C-alpha positions as a printed Julia matrix, in Angstrom:
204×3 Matrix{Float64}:
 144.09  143.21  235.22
 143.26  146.86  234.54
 144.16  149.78  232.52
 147.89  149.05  231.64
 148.81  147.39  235.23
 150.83  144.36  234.24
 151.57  140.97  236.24
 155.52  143.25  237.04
 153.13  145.31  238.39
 154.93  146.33  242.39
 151.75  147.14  243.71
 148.61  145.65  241.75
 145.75  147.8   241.76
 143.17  144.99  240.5
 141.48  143.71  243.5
 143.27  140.96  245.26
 140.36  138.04  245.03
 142.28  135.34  246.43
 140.9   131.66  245.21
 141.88  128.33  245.45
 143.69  126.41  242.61
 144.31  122.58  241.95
 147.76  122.08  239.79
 150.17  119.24  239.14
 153.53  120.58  240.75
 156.98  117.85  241.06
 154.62  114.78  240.34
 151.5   115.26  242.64
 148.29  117.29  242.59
 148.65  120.43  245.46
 146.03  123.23  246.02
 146.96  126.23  245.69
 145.82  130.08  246.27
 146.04  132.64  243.58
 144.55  136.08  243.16
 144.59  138.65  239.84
 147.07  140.76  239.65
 149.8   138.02  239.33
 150.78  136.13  235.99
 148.74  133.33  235.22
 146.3   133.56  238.3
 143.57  130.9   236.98
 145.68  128.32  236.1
 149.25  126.79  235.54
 150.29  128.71  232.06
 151.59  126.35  229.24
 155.21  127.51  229.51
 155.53  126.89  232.86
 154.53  123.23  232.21
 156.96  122.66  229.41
 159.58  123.78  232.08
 158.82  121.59  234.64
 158.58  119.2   232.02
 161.94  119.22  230.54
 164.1   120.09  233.59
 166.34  117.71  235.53
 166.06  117.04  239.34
 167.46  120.08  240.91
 170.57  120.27  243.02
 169.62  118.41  245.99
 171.4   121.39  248.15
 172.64  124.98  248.06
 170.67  127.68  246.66
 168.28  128.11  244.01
 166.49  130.52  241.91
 162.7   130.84  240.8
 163.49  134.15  238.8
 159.98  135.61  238.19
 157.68  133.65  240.61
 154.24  134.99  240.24
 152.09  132.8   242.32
 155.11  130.3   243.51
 154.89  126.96  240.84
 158.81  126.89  240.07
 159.57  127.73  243.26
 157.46  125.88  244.81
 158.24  122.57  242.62
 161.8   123.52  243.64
 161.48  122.77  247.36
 159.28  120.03  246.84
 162.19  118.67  244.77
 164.72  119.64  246.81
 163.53  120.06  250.51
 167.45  120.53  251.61
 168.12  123.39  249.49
 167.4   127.37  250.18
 165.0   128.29  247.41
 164.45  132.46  246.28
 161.93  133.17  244.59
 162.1   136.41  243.32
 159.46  138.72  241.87
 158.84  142.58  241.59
 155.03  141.94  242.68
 154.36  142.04  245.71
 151.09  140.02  245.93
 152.53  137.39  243.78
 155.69  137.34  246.85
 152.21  137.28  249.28
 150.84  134.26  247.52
 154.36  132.79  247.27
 154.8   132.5   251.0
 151.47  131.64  251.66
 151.5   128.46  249.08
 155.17  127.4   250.64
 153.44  126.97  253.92
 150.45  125.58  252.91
 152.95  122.79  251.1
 154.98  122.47  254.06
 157.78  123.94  251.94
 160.01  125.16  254.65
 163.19  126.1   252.56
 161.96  128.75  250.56
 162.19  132.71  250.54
 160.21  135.29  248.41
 161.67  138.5   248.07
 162.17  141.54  246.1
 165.8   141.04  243.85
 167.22  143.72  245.45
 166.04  142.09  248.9
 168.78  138.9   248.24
 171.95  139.33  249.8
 174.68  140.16  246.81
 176.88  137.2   247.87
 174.49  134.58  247.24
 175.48  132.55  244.24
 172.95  129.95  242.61
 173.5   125.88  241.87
 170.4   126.11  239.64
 168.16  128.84  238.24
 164.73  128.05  237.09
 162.59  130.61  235.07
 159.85  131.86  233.19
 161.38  135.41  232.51
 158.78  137.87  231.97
 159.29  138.68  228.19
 156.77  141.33  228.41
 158.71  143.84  230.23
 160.65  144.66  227.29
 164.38  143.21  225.84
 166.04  145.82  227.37
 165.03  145.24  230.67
 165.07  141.44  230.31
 168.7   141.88  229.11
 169.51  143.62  232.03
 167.66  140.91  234.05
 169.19  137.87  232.64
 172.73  139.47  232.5
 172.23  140.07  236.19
 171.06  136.9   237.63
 172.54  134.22  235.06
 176.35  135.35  236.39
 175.33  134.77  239.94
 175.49  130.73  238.95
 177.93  128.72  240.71
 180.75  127.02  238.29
 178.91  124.66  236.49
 175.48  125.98  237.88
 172.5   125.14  235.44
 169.71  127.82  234.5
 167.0   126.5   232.52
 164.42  129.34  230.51
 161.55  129.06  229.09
 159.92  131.09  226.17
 157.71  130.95  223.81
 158.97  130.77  220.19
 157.1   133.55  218.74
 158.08  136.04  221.91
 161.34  136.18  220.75
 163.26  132.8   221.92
 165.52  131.81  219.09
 167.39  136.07  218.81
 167.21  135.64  222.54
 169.67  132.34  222.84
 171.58  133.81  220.4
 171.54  137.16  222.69
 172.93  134.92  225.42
 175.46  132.73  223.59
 176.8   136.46  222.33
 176.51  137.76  225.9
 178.03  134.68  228.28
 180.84  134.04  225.47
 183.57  132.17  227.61
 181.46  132.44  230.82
 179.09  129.87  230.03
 177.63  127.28  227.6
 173.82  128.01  225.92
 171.86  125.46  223.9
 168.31  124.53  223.87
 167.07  121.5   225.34
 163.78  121.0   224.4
 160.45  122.26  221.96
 157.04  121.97  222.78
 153.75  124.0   222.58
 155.83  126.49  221.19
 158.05  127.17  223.27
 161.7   126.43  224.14
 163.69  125.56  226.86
 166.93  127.08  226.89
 169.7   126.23  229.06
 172.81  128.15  230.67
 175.39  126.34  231.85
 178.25  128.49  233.69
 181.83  127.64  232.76
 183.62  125.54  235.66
């Protein structure tokens, strides 16, 4: 990426090189395209494997949330997972919502939207929310983020975050525990690579 263009980028400026990838997504090798621009275009980034990692099986139905989708492996993992539910996945990048759509059908993954956030109808209310939230845009705009999507879970809807350790992921469950006081349940569920899993689990 150039200059001070980030992966939150709307409208990456780097040239869109589109190239094909081989990752490990819901228990099977899949090839899929990527291009710069997007976070974590040459490979699948360590936090997003200690995610998949540590999550349950998804909600086989309803709706549910890749918040931050870059080049589609949540998501993407998501409907494989769960072909009967209606996966978002959500990003402020457009290219990474272009290579989104374009690795759903090249899976076969029929179930699955990319769009903008404000692009998701307001009434739509999640059974699960997977994430790598993009620390890097700043706490208060992550705040704002989180505080957004994590009350849009269903009673007793599961989100499940990932972060690293040294990027802030300890005063951040705290943040949330503070912040979803009576409205939900926080712990963390897992360490590895240095990063933690955190989990949200509304109140029922």
């Amino acid at each position: 990426m150039t200059g001070t263009e980030h992966y939150f980028t709307a409208e990456p400026a780097s040239p869109d090189e589109r190239r094909a990838r081989t990752v490990h997504l819901a228990g099977r090798d899949v090839e899929v395209e990527t291009a710069g621009g997007v976070f974590s275009p040459d490979h699948l980034d360590a936090g997003t494997e200690v995610l998949l990692r540590h999550v349950p099986d998804p909600p086989r139905d309803g709706d549910l949330l890749d918040l931050g989708c870059g080049w589609g492996p949540v998501a993407l993992s998501l409907g494989i997972l769960a072909p009967d539910a209606r996966v978002w996945a959500v990003d402020v990048n457009e290219r990474a919502l272009d290579l989104t759509r374009r690795n759903a059908a090249r899976l076969g993954v029929e179930g699955l939207t990319a769009a903008r956030p404000e692009d998701v109808p307001d009434d739509v209310r999640f059974a699960a929310i997977w994430s790598n939230p993009p620390i890097r845009v700043g706490k208060e705009t992550l705040h704002a983020m989180l505080r957004q999507w994590l009350r849009r879970l269903v009673p007793g809807g599961e989100a499940y975050l990932v972060v690293a350790k040294n990027l802030g992921s300890d005063s951040l469950l705290r943040w949330l525990a503070t912040e979803l006081d009576g409205l939900a349940a926080v712990d963390r569920v897992a360490t590895a690579r240095g990063f933690r899993v955190l989990r949200v689990v509304a109140a029922s």
